[in-house]
Every structure is written in structure tokens, then in C-alpha cells.
PDB file of C-alpha atoms in Angstrom:
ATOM      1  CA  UNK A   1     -16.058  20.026 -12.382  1.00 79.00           C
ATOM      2  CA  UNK A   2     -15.967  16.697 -11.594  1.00 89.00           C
ATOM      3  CA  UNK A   3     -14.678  14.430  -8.804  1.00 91.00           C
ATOM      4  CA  UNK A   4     -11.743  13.319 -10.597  1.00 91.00           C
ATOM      5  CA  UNK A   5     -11.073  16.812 -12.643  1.00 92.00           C
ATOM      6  CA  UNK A   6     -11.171  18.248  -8.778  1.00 94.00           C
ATOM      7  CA  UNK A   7      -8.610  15.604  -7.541  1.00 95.00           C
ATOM      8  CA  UNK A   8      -6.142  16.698 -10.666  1.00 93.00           C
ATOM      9  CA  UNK A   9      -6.575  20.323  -9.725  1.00 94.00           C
ATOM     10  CA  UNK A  10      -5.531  20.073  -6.148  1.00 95.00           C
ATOM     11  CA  UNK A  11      -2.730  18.011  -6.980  1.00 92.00           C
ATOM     12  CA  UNK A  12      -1.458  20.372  -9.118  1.00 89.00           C
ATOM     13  CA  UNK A  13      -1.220  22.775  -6.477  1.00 90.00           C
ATOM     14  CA  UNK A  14       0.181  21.203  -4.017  1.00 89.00           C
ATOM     15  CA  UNK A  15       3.665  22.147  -3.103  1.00 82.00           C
ATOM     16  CA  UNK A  16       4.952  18.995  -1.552  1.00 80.00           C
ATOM     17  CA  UNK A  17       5.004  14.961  -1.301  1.00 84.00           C
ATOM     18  CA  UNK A  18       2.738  15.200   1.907  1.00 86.00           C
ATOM     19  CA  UNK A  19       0.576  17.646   0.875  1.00 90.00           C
ATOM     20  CA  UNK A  20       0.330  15.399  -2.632  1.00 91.00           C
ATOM     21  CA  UNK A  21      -0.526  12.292  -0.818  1.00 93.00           C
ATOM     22  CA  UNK A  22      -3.114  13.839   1.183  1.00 95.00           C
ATOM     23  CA  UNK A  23      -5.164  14.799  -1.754  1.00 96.00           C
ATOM     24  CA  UNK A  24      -4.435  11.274  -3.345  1.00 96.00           C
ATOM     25  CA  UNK A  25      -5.192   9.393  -0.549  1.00 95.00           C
ATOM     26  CA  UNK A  26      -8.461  11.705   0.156  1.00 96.00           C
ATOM     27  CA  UNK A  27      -9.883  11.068  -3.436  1.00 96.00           C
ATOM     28  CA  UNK A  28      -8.603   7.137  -2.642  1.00 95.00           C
ATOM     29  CA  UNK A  29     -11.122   7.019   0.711  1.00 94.00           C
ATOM     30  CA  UNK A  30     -14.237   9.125  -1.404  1.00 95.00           C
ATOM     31  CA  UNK A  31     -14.265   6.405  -3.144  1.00 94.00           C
ATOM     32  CA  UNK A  32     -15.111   3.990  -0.293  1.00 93.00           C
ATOM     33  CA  UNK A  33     -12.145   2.266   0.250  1.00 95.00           C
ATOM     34  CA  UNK A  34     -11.042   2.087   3.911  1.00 94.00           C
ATOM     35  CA  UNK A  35      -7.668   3.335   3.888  1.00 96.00           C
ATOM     36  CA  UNK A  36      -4.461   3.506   1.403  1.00 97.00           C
ATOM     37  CA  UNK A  37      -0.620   3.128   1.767  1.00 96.00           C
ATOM     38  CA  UNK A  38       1.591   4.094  -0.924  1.00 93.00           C
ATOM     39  CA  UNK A  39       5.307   3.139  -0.854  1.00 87.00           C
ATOM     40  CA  UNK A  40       8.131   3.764  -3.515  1.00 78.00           C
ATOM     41  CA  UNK A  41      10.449   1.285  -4.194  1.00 73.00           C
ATOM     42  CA  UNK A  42      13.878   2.863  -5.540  1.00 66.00           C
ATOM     43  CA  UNK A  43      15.771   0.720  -7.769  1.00 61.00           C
ATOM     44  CA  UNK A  44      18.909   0.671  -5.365  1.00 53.00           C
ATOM     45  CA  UNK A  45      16.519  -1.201  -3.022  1.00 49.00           C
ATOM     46  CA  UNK A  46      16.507  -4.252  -5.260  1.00 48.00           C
ATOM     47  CA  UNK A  47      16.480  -7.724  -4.206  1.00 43.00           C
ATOM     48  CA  UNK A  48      20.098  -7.597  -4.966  1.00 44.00           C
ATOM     49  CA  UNK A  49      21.518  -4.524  -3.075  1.00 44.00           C
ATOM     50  CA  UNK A  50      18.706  -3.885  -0.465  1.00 49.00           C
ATOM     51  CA  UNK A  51      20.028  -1.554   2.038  1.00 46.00           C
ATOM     52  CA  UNK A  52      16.821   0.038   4.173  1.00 54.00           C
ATOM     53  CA  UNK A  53      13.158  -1.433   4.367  1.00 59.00           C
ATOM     54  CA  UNK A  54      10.639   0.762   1.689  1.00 67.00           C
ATOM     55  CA  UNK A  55       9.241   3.691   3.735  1.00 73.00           C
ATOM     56  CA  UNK A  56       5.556   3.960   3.083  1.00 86.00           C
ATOM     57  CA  UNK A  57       3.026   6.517   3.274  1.00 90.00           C
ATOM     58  CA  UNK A  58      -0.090   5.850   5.543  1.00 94.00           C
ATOM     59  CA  UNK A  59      -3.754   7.104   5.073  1.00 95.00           C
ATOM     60  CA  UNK A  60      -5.242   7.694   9.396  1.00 94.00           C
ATOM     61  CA  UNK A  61      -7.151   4.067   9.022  1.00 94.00           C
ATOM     62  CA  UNK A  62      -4.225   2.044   7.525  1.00 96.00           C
ATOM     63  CA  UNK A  63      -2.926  -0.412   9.937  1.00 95.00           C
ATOM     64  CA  UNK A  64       0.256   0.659  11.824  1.00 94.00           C
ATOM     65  CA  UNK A  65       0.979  -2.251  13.897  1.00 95.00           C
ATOM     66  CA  UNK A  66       1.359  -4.416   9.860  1.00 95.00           C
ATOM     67  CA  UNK A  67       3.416  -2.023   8.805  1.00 92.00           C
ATOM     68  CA  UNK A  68       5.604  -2.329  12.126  1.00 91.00           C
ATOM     69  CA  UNK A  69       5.760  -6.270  11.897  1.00 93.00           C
ATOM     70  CA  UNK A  70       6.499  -5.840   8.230  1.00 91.00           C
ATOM     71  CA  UNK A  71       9.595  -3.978   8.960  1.00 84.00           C
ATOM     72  CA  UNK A  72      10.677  -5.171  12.209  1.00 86.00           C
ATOM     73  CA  UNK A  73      10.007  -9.427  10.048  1.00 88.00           C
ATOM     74  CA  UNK A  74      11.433  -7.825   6.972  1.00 84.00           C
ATOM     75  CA  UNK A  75       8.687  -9.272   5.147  1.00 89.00           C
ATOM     76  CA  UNK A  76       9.614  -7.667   2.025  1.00 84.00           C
ATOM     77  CA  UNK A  77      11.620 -10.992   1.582  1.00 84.00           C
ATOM     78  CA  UNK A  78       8.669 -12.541   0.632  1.00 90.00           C
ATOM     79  CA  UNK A  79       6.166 -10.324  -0.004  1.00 92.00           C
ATOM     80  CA  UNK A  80       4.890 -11.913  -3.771  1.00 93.00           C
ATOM     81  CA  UNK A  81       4.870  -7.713  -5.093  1.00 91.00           C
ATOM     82  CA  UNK A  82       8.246  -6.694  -4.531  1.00 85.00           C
ATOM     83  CA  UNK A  83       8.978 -10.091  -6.249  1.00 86.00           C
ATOM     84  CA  UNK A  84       6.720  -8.955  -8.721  1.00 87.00           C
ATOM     85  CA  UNK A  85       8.783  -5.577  -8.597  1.00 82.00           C
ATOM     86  CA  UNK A  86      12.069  -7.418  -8.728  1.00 78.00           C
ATOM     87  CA  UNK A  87      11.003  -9.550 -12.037  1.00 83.00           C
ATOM     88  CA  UNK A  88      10.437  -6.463 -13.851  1.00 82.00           C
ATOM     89  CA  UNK A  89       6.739  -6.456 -13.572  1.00 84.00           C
ATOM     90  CA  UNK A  90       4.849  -2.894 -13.599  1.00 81.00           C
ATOM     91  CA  UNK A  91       1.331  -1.494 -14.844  1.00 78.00           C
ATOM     92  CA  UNK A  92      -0.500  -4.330 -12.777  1.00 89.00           C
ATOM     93  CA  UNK A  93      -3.031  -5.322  -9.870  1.00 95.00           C
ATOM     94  CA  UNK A  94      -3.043  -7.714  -7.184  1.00 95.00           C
ATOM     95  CA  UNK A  95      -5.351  -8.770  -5.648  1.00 96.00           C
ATOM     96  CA  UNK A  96      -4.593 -10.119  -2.751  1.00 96.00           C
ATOM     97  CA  UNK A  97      -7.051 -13.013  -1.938  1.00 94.00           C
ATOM     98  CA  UNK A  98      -7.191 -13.972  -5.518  1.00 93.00           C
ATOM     99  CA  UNK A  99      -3.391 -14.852  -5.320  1.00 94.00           C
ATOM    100  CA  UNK A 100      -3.946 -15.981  -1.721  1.00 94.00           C
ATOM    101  CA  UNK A 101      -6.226 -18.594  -2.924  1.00 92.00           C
ATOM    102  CA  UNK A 102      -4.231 -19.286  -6.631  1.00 89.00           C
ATOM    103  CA  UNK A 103      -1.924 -22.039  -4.864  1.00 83.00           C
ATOM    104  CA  UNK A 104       0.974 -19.764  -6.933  1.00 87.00           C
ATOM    105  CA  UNK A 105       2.057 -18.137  -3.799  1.00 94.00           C
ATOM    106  CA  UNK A 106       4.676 -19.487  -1.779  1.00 94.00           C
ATOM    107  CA  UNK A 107       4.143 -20.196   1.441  1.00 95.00           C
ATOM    108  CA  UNK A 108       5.634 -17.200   3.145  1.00 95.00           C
ATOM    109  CA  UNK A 109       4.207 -14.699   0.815  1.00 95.00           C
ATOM    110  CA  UNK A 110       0.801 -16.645   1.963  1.00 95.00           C
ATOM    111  CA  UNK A 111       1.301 -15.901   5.327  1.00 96.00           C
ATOM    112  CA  UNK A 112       2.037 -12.511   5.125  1.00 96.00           C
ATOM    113  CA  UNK A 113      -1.686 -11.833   3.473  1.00 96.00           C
ATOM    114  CA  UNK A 114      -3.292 -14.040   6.030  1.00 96.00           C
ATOM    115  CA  UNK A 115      -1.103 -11.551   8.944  1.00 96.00           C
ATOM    116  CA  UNK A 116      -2.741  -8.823   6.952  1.00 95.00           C
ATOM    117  CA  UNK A 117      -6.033 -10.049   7.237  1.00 93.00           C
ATOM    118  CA  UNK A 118      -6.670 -11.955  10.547  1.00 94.00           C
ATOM    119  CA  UNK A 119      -3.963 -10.454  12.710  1.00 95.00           C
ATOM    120  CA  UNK A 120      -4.281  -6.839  11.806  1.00 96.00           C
ATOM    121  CA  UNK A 121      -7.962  -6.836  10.357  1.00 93.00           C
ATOM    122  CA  UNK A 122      -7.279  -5.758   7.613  1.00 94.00           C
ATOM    123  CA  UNK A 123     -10.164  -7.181   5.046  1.00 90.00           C
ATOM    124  CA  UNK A 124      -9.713  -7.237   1.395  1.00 94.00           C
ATOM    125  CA  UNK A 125      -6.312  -5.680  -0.004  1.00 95.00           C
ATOM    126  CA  UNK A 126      -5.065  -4.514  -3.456  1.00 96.00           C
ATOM    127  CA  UNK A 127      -2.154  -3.187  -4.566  1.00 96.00           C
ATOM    128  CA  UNK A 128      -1.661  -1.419  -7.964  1.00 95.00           C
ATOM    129  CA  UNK A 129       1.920  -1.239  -9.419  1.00 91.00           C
ATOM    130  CA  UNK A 130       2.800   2.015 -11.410  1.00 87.00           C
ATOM    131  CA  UNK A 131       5.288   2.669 -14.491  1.00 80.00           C
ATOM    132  CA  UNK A 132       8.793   1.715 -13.430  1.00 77.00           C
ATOM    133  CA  UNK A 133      10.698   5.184 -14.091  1.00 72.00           C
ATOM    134  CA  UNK A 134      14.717   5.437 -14.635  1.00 65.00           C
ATOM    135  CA  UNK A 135      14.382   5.991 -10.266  1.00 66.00           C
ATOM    136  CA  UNK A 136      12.347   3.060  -9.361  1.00 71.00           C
ATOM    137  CA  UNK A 137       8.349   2.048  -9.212  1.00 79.00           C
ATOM    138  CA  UNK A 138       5.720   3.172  -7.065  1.00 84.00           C
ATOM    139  CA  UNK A 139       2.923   1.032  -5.766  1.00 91.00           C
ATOM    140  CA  UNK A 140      -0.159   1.401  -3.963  1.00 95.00           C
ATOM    141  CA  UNK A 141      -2.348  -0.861  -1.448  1.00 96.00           C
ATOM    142  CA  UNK A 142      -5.795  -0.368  -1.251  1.00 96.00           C
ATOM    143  CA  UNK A 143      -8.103  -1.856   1.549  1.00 96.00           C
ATOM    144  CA  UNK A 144     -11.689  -2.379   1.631  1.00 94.00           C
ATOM    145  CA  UNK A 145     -14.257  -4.344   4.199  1.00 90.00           C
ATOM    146  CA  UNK A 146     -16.024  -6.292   1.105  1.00 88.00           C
ATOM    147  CA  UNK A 147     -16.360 -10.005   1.187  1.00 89.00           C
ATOM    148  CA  UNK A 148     -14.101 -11.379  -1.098  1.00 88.00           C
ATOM    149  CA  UNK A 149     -16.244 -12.075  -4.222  1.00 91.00           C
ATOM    150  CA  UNK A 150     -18.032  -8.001  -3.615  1.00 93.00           C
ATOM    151  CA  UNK A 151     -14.239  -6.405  -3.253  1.00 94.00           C
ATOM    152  CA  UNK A 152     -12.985  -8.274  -6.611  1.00 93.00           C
ATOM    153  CA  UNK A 153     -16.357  -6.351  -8.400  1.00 93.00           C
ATOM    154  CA  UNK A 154     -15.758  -3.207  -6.620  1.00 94.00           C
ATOM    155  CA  UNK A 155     -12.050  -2.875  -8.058  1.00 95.00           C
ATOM    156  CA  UNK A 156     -13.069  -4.550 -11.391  1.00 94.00           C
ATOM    157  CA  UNK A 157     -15.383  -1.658 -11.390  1.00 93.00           C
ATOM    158  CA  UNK A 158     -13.301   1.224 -10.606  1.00 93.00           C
ATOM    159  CA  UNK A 159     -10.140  -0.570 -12.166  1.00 94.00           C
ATOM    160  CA  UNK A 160      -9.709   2.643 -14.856  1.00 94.00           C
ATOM    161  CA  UNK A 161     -10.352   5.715 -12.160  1.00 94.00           C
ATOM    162  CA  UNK A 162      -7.912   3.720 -10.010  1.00 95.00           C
ATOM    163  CA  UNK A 163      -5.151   3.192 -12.328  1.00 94.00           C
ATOM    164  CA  UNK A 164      -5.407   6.433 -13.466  1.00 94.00           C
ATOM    165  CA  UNK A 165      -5.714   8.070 -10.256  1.00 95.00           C
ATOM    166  CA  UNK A 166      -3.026   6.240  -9.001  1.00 94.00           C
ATOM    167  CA  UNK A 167      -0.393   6.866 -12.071  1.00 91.00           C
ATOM    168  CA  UNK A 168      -1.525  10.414 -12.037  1.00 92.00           C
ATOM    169  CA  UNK A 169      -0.316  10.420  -8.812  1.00 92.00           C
ATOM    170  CA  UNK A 170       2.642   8.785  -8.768  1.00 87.00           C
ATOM    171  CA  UNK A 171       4.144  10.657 -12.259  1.00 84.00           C
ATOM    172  CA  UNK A 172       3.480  13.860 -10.469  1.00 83.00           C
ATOM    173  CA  UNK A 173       5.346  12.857  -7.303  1.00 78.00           C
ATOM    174  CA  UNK A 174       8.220  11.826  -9.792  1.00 71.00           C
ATOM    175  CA  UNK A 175       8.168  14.833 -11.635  1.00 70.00           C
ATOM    176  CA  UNK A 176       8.728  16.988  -8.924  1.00 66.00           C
ATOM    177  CA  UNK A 177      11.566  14.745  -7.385  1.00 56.00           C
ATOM    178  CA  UNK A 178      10.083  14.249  -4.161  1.00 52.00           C
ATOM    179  CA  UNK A 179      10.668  10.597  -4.244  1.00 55.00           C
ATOM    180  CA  UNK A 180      14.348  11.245  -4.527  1.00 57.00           C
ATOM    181  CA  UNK A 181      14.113  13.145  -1.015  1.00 57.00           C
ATOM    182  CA  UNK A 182      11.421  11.776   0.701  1.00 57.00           C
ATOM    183  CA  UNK A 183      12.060   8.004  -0.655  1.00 60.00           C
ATOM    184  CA  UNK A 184      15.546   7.268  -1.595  1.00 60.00           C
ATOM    185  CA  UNK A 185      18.393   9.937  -0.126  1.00 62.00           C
ATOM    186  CA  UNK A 186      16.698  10.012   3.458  1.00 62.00           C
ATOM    187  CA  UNK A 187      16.565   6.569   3.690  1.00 60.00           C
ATOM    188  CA  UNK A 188      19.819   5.307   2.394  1.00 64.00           C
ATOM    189  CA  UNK A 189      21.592   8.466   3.442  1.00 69.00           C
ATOM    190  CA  UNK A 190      20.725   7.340   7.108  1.00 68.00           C
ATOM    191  CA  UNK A 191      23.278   4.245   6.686  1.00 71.00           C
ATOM    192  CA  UNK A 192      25.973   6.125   6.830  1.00 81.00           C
ATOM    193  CA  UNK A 193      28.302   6.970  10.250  1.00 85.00           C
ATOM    194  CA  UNK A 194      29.069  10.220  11.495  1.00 87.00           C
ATOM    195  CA  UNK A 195      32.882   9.809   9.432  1.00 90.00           C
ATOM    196  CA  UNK A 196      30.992   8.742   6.502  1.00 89.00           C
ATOM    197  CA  UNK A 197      28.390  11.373   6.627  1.00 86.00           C
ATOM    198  CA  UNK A 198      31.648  13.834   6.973  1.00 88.00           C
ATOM    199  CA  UNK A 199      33.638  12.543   4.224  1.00 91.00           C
ATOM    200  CA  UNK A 200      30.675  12.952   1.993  1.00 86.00           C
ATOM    201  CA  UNK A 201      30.239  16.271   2.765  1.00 86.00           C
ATOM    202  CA  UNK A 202      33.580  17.232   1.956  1.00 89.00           C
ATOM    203  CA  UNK A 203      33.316  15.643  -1.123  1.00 88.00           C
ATOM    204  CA  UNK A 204      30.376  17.552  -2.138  1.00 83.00           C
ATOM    205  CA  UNK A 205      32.106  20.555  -1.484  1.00 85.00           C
ATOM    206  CA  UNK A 206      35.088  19.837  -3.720  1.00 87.00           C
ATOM    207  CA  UNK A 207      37.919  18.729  -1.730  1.00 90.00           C
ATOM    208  CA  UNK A 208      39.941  16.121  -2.338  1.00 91.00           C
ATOM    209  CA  UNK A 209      41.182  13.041  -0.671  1.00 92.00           C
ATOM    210  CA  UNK A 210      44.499  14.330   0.248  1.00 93.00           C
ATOM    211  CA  UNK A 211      42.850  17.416   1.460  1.00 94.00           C
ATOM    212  CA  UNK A 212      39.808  15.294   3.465  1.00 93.00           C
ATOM    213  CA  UNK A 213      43.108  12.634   4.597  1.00 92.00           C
ATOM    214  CA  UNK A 214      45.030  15.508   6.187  1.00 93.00           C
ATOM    215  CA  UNK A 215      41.833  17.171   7.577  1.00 92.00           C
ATOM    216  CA  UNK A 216      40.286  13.684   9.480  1.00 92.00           C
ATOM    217  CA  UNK A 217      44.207  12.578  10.142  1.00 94.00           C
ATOM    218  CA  UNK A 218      43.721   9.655   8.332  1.00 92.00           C
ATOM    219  CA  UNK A 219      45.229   7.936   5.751  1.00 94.00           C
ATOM    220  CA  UNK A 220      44.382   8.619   1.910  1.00 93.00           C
ATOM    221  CA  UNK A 221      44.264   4.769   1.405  1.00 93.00           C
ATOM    222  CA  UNK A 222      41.496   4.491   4.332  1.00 93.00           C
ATOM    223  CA  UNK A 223      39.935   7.676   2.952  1.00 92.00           C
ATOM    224  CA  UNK A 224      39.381   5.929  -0.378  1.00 93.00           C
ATOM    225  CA  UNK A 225      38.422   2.557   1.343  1.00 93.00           C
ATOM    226  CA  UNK A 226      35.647   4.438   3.269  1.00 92.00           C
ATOM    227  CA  UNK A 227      34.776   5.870  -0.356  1.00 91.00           C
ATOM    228  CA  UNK A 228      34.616   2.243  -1.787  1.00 91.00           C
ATOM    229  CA  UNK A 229      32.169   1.411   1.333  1.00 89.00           C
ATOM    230  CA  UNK A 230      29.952   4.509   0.831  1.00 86.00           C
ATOM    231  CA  UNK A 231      29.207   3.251  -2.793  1.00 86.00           C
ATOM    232  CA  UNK A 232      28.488  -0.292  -1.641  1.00 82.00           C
ATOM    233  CA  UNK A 233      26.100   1.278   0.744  1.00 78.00           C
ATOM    234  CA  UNK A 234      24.494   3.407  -1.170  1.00 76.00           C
ATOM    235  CA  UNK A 235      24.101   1.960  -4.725  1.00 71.00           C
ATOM    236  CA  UNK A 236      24.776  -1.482  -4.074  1.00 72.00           C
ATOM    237  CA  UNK A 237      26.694  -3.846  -5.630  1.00 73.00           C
ATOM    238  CA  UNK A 238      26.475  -5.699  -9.245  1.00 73.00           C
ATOM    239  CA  UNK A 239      26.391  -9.120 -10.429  1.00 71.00           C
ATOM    240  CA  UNK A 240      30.339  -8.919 -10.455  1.00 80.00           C
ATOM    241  CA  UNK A 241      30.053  -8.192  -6.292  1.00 80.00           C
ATOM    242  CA  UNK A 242      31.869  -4.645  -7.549  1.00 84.00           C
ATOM    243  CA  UNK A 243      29.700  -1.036  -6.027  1.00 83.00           C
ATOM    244  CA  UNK A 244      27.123  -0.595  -8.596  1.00 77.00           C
ATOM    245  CA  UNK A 245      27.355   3.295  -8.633  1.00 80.00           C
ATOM    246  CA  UNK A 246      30.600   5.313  -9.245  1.00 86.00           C
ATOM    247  CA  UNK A 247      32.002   7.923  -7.349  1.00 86.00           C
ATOM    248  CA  UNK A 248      31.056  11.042  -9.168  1.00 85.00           C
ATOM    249  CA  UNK A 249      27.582   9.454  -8.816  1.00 80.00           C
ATOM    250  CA  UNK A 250      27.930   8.809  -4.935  1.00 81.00           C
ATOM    251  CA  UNK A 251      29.162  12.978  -4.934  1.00 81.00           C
ATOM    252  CA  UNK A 252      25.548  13.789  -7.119  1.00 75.00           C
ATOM    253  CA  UNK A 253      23.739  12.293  -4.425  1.00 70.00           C
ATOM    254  CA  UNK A 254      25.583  13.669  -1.725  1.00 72.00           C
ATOM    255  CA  UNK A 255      25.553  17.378  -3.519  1.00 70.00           C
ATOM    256  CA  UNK A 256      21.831  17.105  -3.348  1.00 60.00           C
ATOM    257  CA  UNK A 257      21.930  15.877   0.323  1.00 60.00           C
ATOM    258  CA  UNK A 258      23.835  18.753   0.830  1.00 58.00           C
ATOM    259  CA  UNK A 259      21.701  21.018  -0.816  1.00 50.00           C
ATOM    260  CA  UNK A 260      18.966  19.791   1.542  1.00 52.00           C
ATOM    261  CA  UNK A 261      21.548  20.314   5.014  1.00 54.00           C
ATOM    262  CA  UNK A 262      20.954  16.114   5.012  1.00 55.00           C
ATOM    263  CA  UNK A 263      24.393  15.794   5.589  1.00 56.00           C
ATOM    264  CA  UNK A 264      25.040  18.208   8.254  1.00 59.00           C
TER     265      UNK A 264
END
């Protein structure tokens, strides 16, 4: 069996996201790369509704303290993929010295590979973009200690295991819904107040807004108001400024929630 048939096999066996990313990010680092975060971007965290900052998966050696200042700067403003991302771009590399050094960057998306790189040592980076799917895209950053010139080879090289590690990867995380939990509900799920978080529960139970108004003492106009909010918050809005998800949707996500005692 060989490297790569071994890396398929333990996938398949593995009965959750962590335990998926573990294996991914362990074939990732045998192939002499010195570490791997992988982040999934939900399509409710667009440019136009974002709500939470992406929440990304860290090999040991991946650096912590970028990650931190990415969050706590929201870089993802300007970070040149999730523009890429927001374009509709997928199926793609980056390299991230290449286009440092194309003058097509602006200058904030510069800065945020040179923080990378002489802040946080970080060396050479590369980050792969999957297959958007109907939930969203996954991507992947790869970092080596290669000069420039030597890292470019080295992923020009591997460019076919790594995409097809990678989408491997990331269809099988998709396939068995993790992403949904571990991605999108968890994060935008912990927007919502303790009222919020109680109205949605009833409403993924069943009950109605009368029944919710006279059990919180409140109003079936605020009720639906708080309703209206929860949308906003957790689909965003559209181009009209309207919630881009509908109730019964807002009730499928909170039924799963509920099913996973998220809303408790």
C-alpha cells in the first residue's frame, strides 16, 4: 500500500472532524512541510453578511500567536484569499510570495504576508482553495522553511498529491457534515443571547409565537422582531438589506442545534 492509498484508508475510518484532520494534516507534515491550517469558510460568512471570524484548524507547529492577531485585526478584511473566496474563485493555489512580490496585492493584503513571515516566522506559505460546495469552500495553508525560489519547486512538484490530498480531504469532511457542526452552527450559533438562544429552542420544538409570547411574557410583536434579528444574525442579509434566510430555514438550523443540546 502506498503512502497516499494509506492516508485514504485512515480517513475513511475516522469517525470525526478531529480525528479526520489529524490524519490529513499527518500525511500534510510526511511530506515535509512544516505545519498546516485548514479553515472552512461557510457561505453565510461572506464579505456581505460576515458574522464570526473563520475558525481554523491548527497542525502542533502552526503559528498561534498569527492566528490570534488575525482574529483579534480581523485581517480577513484584507486577506487577498477570502477575496479570492468572495469573487467566486475555487480549485486554485496561492502562493504567497509570488503574489507578495506581483505588485497585484493591495497594500493591506501585503502586509498581512509580510506579518506572516517576519513577525511570526513563518517562511514560505501556500494556500490551496477546494470546490465551493452548496455550504461554502474549504481552504488550506501550507508552510514550509524553503527559500522562496526552492518552496515554489517543491509545491510545483507535489502540486497533484496536494490537490488531491487536500480535496480528498475536504469532500470527506463535507460528506459527513462535520463542517456544518464544527464550522458553521457553533460559530454563528454563539451570536445569539440567552432570550435568543431560548426562543430558538422553542421554535425547534414546535411552539408557536403566541405560545413562546405568553411563556417569556412578552409581546408576540417583539417575539417576531427577535425572530427577524435571529435571521439577520444568522444568514445575513441580501443585496435588498432584507435577512437572507427564512424562518423555516433559521428553525432547520436550530432543529439540528438542538439535536446536538447546542442550544441548551
Amino acid at each position: 500500500m502506498s503512502h497516499f492509498e494509506s492516508f485514504i484508508t485512515q480517513l475513511l475510518y475516522t469517525k470525526d472532524y478531529e480525528a479526520a484532520f489529524t490524519v490529513y494534516k499527518s500525511y500534510i507534515e510526511s511530506l515535509d512541510f512544516h505545519s498546516v491550517s485548514y479553515v472552512f469558510m461557510p457561505n453565510v460568512l461572506s464579505a456581505e453578511h460576515k458574522l464570526t471570524p473563520p475558525r481554523f484548524s491548527l497542525s502542533k507547529n502552526f503559528s498561534k500567536s498569527f492566528i490570534e492577531e488575525y482574529n483579534e485585526k480581523d485581517f480577513q478584511k484584507y486577506d487577498y484569499i477570502v477575496d479570492a473566496v468572495n469573487k467566486g474563485e475555487e480549485d486554485r493555489f496561492y502562493l504567497w510570495q509570488q503574489d507578495r512580490n506581483s505588485n497585484k496585492l493591495t497594500n493591506q493584503a501585503k502586509y498581512i504576508i509580510d506579518n506572516a513571515k517576519h513577525d511570526h516566522h513563518m517562511g514560505n506559505g501556500c494556500s490551496i482553495l477546494t470546490r465551493r460546495s452548496p455550504h461554502g469552500i474549504g481552504a488550506v495553508s501550507l508552510i514550509g522553511d524553503e527559500t522562496d525560489c526552492l518552496f515554489e519547486r517543491y509545491i510545483e512538484e507535489h502540486r497533484k498529491t496536494l490537490y488531491e490530498s487536500t480535496t480528498i480531504f475536504n469532500n470527506f469532511v463535507m460528506a459527513n457534515a462535520y463542517e456544518i457542526d464544527y464550522f458553521i452552527m457553533r460559530s454563528i450559533f454563539s451570536s445569539l443571547n440567552k432570550t435568543e438562544r431560548k426562543i430558538l429552542k422553542l421554535l425547534s420544538e414546535g411552539k408557536s409565537v403566541p405560545f413562546i409570547s405568553t411563556q417569556l411574557n412578552k409581546s408576540q410583536g417583539h417575539i417576531e422582531n427577535l425572530v427577524m434579528k435571529m435571521r439577520t444574525k444568522v444568514g445575513g442579509v441580501n443585496a435588498n438589506g432584507k435577512p437572507a434566510i427564512s424562518k423555516d430555514k433559521l428553525i432547520g438550523y436550530s432543529n439540528f442545534m438542538r439535536i446536538n443540546q447546542e442550544l441548551n
